[in-house]
Amino acid sequence: MGKIHSFETLDSTNTYAVRHFDELSDGDLIVAKTQTAGRGRLNRKWISTEGNLFASFVIKDPFDEPFYATMVSSLSVVAAINKLYPDIHPEIKWPNDVIIDGKKICGVLCEGVIREGKLKGIICGIGVNLNLTREDLDSIDQPAISLSVAAGEKIILKKFADELAIYLNWYYITGNNHMAELYRVWKSKNTVIGRRVKLYPPSGEPFFAKILDISEDGRLIAEQDDGQQLHFSCGDVKLKPNNNFE
Ligand code: BT5
């Protein structure tokens, strides 16, 4: 199992881990109390106030299928929440979110480390709202929640980070040895399959579709109202809590 490296403030734990990749070991976890430039996908901003988890997991033996790094990350967050709060039921929302009651508690940003044109590793960036207040949550432009709001008590960052590090290492090993099993478990926790959603493709207008499945390489298989099937490897999905987009 790797080591946890803790920092007060970093620009972004992902940027740090990519920059220091050669000195870090396989399975290490970088944790910062705050980030001054926390990032989401497509350079979106990640709210990074103190009291929440900002972490990057170092993978030096990358999977044949890079999407497995995202699976490892979100499954580990779900497992850490389940371990500490068995009554809370987190779900995974394609492609990179963990949600509770339809609201985002965690985002994952995996980035490849390329050396001489080869994939040498993957940095799994994980942001989890542990103690974000209702006021902070309301400032986010999509439904969001924190573990403290869901659990009704303050969450201790170190306790959560320690649990997360254990599960990350565990799912990483599982993924490398039993890829099919990791995919099966990840898919079983994914809330979008079988639902009608609003799909935001990487470019072009959003549209409504039914999600039929997610392939092993993380592609969403969607069916439009005219029956046409489309595959997406990135994009965003919006859910309606009542599962009904009329
Ligand atoms: C993500 O991007 O969800 C990936 C977030 C990854 C953050 C971690 S923190 C540690 C590591 N270091 C980094 O710099 N990044 C990683 P995306 O799917 O693009 O979602 C971004 C969107 O989520 C924003 O545009 C907001 O709508 C929303 N958002 C921002 N901050 C949030 C928060 N704290 N909680 C919930 N939603 C948030």
mmCIF file of N, CA and C and ligand atoms in Angstrom, residues 11-15 35 37-42 44-48 53-56 95-97 104-109 124-129 132 137 140-145 236, ligand 1:
data_model
loop_
_atom_site.group_PDB
_atom_site.id
_atom_site.type_symbol
_atom_site.label_atom_id
_atom_site.label_comp_id
_atom_site.label_asym_id
_atom_site.label_seq_id
_atom_site.Cartn_x
_atom_site.Cartn_y
_atom_site.Cartn_z
ATOM 1 N N ASP A 11 -1.929 24.059 -5.432
ATOM 2 C CA ASP A 11 -2.759 24.612 -6.508
ATOM 3 C C ASP A 11 -3.836 23.583 -6.855
ATOM 4 N N SER A 12 -3.377 22.359 -7.150
ATOM 5 C CA SER A 12 -4.290 21.243 -7.427
ATOM 6 C C SER A 12 -3.512 19.970 -7.099
ATOM 7 N N THR A 13 -4.123 19.049 -6.393
ATOM 8 C CA THR A 13 -3.410 17.805 -6.060
ATOM 9 C C THR A 13 -3.031 17.053 -7.339
ATOM 10 N N ASN A 14 -3.874 17.169 -8.386
ATOM 11 C CA ASN A 14 -3.540 16.496 -9.653
ATOM 12 C C ASN A 14 -2.303 17.117 -10.287
ATOM 13 N N THR A 15 -2.265 18.448 -10.308
ATOM 14 C CA THR A 15 -1.115 19.126 -10.916
ATOM 15 C C THR A 15 0.158 18.737 -10.161
ATOM 16 N N GLN A 35 -7.270 23.737 -2.096
ATOM 17 C CA GLN A 35 -6.634 23.906 -3.404
ATOM 18 C C GLN A 35 -6.931 25.322 -3.885
ATOM 19 N N ALA A 37 -6.430 26.139 -7.115
ATOM 20 C CA ALA A 37 -6.862 26.036 -8.515
ATOM 21 C C ALA A 37 -7.413 24.634 -8.773
ATOM 22 N N GLY A 38 -8.372 24.202 -7.935
ATOM 23 C CA GLY A 38 -8.995 22.880 -8.097
ATOM 24 C C GLY A 38 -9.737 22.827 -9.424
ATOM 25 N N ARG A 39 -9.532 21.726 -10.152
ATOM 26 C CA ARG A 39 -10.069 21.638 -11.513
ATOM 27 C C ARG A 39 -11.049 20.496 -11.670
ATOM 28 N N GLY A 40 -12.040 20.706 -12.519
ATOM 29 C CA GLY A 40 -12.890 19.619 -12.986
ATOM 30 C C GLY A 40 -12.497 19.317 -14.425
ATOM 31 N N ARG A 41 -13.349 18.583 -15.137
ATOM 32 C CA ARG A 41 -13.066 18.327 -16.550
ATOM 33 C C ARG A 41 -13.233 19.622 -17.334
ATOM 34 N N LEU A 42 -12.634 19.675 -18.504
ATOM 35 C CA LEU A 42 -12.765 20.817 -19.421
ATOM 36 C C LEU A 42 -12.461 22.143 -18.722
ATOM 37 N N ARG A 44 -13.191 23.150 -15.869
ATOM 38 C CA ARG A 44 -14.213 23.695 -14.968
ATOM 39 C C ARG A 44 -13.595 23.817 -13.581
ATOM 40 N N LYS A 45 -14.195 24.671 -12.762
ATOM 41 C CA LYS A 45 -13.637 24.921 -11.431
ATOM 42 C C LYS A 45 -14.217 23.901 -10.441
ATOM 43 N N TRP A 46 -13.366 23.454 -9.500
ATOM 44 C CA TRP A 46 -13.852 22.595 -8.423
ATOM 45 C C TRP A 46 -13.750 23.374 -7.120
ATOM 46 N N ILE A 47 -14.863 23.583 -6.447
ATOM 47 C CA ILE A 47 -14.892 24.348 -5.194
ATOM 48 C C ILE A 47 -14.052 23.615 -4.152
ATOM 49 N N SER A 48 -13.039 24.286 -3.624
ATOM 50 C CA SER A 48 -12.015 23.601 -2.829
ATOM 51 C C SER A 48 -11.769 24.267 -1.477
ATOM 52 N N LEU A 53 -12.378 16.903 1.074
ATOM 53 C CA LEU A 53 -11.260 16.052 0.638
ATOM 54 C C LEU A 53 -10.850 16.390 -0.798
ATOM 55 N N PHE A 54 -9.558 16.662 -0.951
ATOM 56 C CA PHE A 54 -8.974 16.877 -2.279
ATOM 57 C C PHE A 54 -7.789 15.942 -2.363
ATOM 58 N N ALA A 55 -7.860 14.960 -3.219
ATOM 59 C CA ALA A 55 -6.834 13.918 -3.202
ATOM 60 C C ALA A 55 -6.514 13.457 -4.619
ATOM 61 N N SER A 56 -5.293 12.955 -4.788
ATOM 62 C CA SER A 56 -4.901 12.357 -6.068
ATOM 63 C C SER A 56 -4.177 11.047 -5.795
ATOM 64 N N PRO A 95 -20.209 10.137 -16.166
ATOM 65 C CA PRO A 95 -19.045 9.263 -16.191
ATOM 66 C C PRO A 95 -18.224 9.280 -14.916
ATOM 67 N N ASN A 96 -18.307 10.355 -14.132
ATOM 68 C CA ASN A 96 -17.284 10.525 -13.087
ATOM 69 C C ASN A 96 -17.807 11.079 -11.773
ATOM 70 N N ASP A 97 -19.093 10.930 -11.507
ATOM 71 C CA ASP A 97 -19.641 11.507 -10.273
ATOM 72 C C ASP A 97 -20.073 10.415 -9.303
ATOM 73 N N LYS A 104 -24.663 15.782 -6.293
ATOM 74 C CA LYS A 104 -23.243 15.432 -6.453
ATOM 75 C C LYS A 104 -22.470 15.631 -5.150
ATOM 76 N N ILE A 105 -21.815 14.552 -4.705
ATOM 77 C CA ILE A 105 -20.965 14.649 -3.512
ATOM 78 C C ILE A 105 -19.492 14.546 -3.904
ATOM 79 N N CYS A 106 -19.228 13.962 -5.064
ATOM 80 C CA CYS A 106 -17.834 13.699 -5.458
ATOM 81 C C CYS A 106 -17.678 13.783 -6.968
ATOM 82 N N GLY A 107 -16.549 14.331 -7.379
ATOM 83 C CA GLY A 107 -16.172 14.336 -8.795
ATOM 84 C C GLY A 107 -14.788 13.724 -8.939
ATOM 85 N N VAL A 108 -14.583 13.041 -10.054
ATOM 86 C CA VAL A 108 -13.296 12.362 -10.314
ATOM 87 C C VAL A 108 -12.705 12.916 -11.612
ATOM 88 N N LEU A 109 -11.418 13.189 -11.569
ATOM 89 C CA LEU A 109 -10.721 13.681 -12.761
ATOM 90 C C LEU A 109 -9.441 12.874 -12.939
ATOM 91 N N CYS A 124 -5.419 9.881 -10.429
ATOM 92 C CA CYS A 124 -6.863 9.900 -10.197
ATOM 93 C C CYS A 124 -7.172 11.010 -9.197
ATOM 94 N N GLY A 125 -7.702 12.097 -9.679
ATOM 95 C CA GLY A 125 -8.070 13.218 -8.808
ATOM 96 C C GLY A 125 -9.472 13.006 -8.261
ATOM 97 N N ILE A 126 -9.602 13.160 -6.944
ATOM 98 C CA ILE A 126 -10.878 12.862 -6.291
ATOM 99 C C ILE A 126 -11.238 14.011 -5.352
ATOM 100 N N GLY A 127 -12.371 14.621 -5.587
ATOM 101 C CA GLY A 127 -12.858 15.662 -4.683
ATOM 102 C C GLY A 127 -14.125 15.164 -4.017
ATOM 103 N N VAL A 128 -14.155 15.171 -2.674
ATOM 104 C CA VAL A 128 -15.364 14.722 -1.964
ATOM 105 C C VAL A 128 -15.799 15.828 -1.002
ATOM 106 N N ASN A 129 -17.063 16.215 -1.108
ATOM 107 C CA ASN A 129 -17.601 17.216 -0.185
ATOM 108 C C ASN A 129 -17.862 16.544 1.150
ATOM 109 N N LEU A 132 -18.877 20.589 3.322
ATOM 110 C CA LEU A 132 -19.349 21.792 2.639
ATOM 111 C C LEU A 132 -20.703 22.192 3.234
ATOM 112 N N LEU A 137 -22.990 24.844 -0.817
ATOM 113 C CA LEU A 137 -23.628 23.917 -1.759
ATOM 114 C C LEU A 137 -24.590 24.662 -2.673
ATOM 115 N N ILE A 140 -23.279 26.262 -5.908
ATOM 116 C CA ILE A 140 -22.855 25.407 -7.031
ATOM 117 C C ILE A 140 -23.993 25.333 -8.057
ATOM 118 N N ASP A 141 -23.627 25.382 -9.334
ATOM 119 C CA ASP A 141 -24.640 25.491 -10.386
ATOM 120 C C ASP A 141 -25.279 24.158 -10.768
ATOM 121 N N GLN A 142 -25.196 23.160 -9.899
ATOM 122 C CA GLN A 142 -25.939 21.908 -10.105
ATOM 123 C C GLN A 142 -26.212 21.331 -8.715
ATOM 124 N N PRO A 143 -27.204 20.439 -8.568
ATOM 125 C CA PRO A 143 -27.521 19.920 -7.236
ATOM 126 C C PRO A 143 -26.307 19.255 -6.597
ATOM 127 N N ALA A 144 -25.955 19.687 -5.377
ATOM 128 C CA ALA A 144 -24.761 19.152 -4.706
ATOM 129 C C ALA A 144 -25.071 18.902 -3.236
ATOM 130 N N ILE A 145 -24.292 18.018 -2.637
ATOM 131 C CA ILE A 145 -24.510 17.649 -1.232
ATOM 132 C C ILE A 145 -23.147 17.373 -0.600
ATOM 133 N N ASP A 236 -22.005 14.815 -20.309
ATOM 134 C CA ASP A 236 -22.642 14.922 -18.993
ATOM 135 C C ASP A 236 -24.071 14.422 -19.082
HETATM 136 C C1 BT5 B 1 -15.401 16.807 -11.822
HETATM 137 O O1 BT5 B 1 -15.414 17.542 -12.967
HETATM 138 O O2 BT5 B 1 -16.377 16.481 -11.208
HETATM 139 C C2 BT5 B 1 -14.016 16.435 -11.357
HETATM 140 C C3 BT5 B 1 -13.635 17.106 -10.079
HETATM 141 C C4 BT5 B 1 -12.318 16.613 -9.571
HETATM 142 C C5 BT5 B 1 -11.835 17.416 -8.408
HETATM 143 C C6 BT5 B 1 -10.589 16.811 -7.800
HETATM 144 S S1 BT5 B 1 -10.164 17.564 -6.283
HETATM 145 C C7 BT5 B 1 -8.639 16.770 -6.279
HETATM 146 C C8 BT5 B 1 -8.132 16.797 -7.712
HETATM 147 N N1 BT5 B 1 -7.426 18.023 -7.985
HETATM 148 C C9 BT5 B 1 -8.045 18.787 -8.880
HETATM 149 O O3 BT5 B 1 -7.654 19.900 -9.286
HETATM 150 N N2 BT5 B 1 -9.168 18.158 -9.310
HETATM 151 C C10 BT5 B 1 -9.338 16.874 -8.662
HETATM 152 P P1 BT5 B 1 -16.756 17.869 -13.787
HETATM 153 O O4 BT5 B 1 -17.523 16.622 -14.048
HETATM 154 O O5 BT5 B 1 -16.294 18.663 -14.950
HETATM 155 O O6 BT5 B 1 -17.608 18.734 -12.804
HETATM 156 C C11 BT5 B 1 -17.316 20.077 -12.526
HETATM 157 C C12 BT5 B 1 -18.633 20.745 -12.154
HETATM 158 O O7 BT5 B 1 -19.043 20.248 -10.848
HETATM 159 C C13 BT5 B 1 -18.539 22.247 -11.986
HETATM 160 O O8 BT5 B 1 -18.729 22.887 -13.235
HETATM 161 C C14 BT5 B 1 -19.705 22.514 -11.023
HETATM 162 O O9 BT5 B 1 -20.950 22.467 -11.722
HETATM 163 C C15 BT5 B 1 -19.680 21.291 -10.114
HETATM 164 N N3 BT5 B 1 -18.886 21.509 -8.887
HETATM 165 C C16 BT5 B 1 -17.818 22.298 -8.658
HETATM 166 N N4 BT5 B 1 -17.370 22.146 -7.407
HETATM 167 C C17 BT5 B 1 -18.185 21.237 -6.819
HETATM 168 C C18 BT5 B 1 -18.250 20.655 -5.530
HETATM 169 N N5 BT5 B 1 -17.371 20.934 -4.573
HETATM 170 N N6 BT5 B 1 -19.241 19.754 -5.283
HETATM 171 C C19 BT5 B 1 -20.153 19.411 -6.241
HETATM 172 N N7 BT5 B 1 -20.133 19.931 -7.490
HETATM 173 C C20 BT5 B 1 -19.159 20.835 -7.771
#
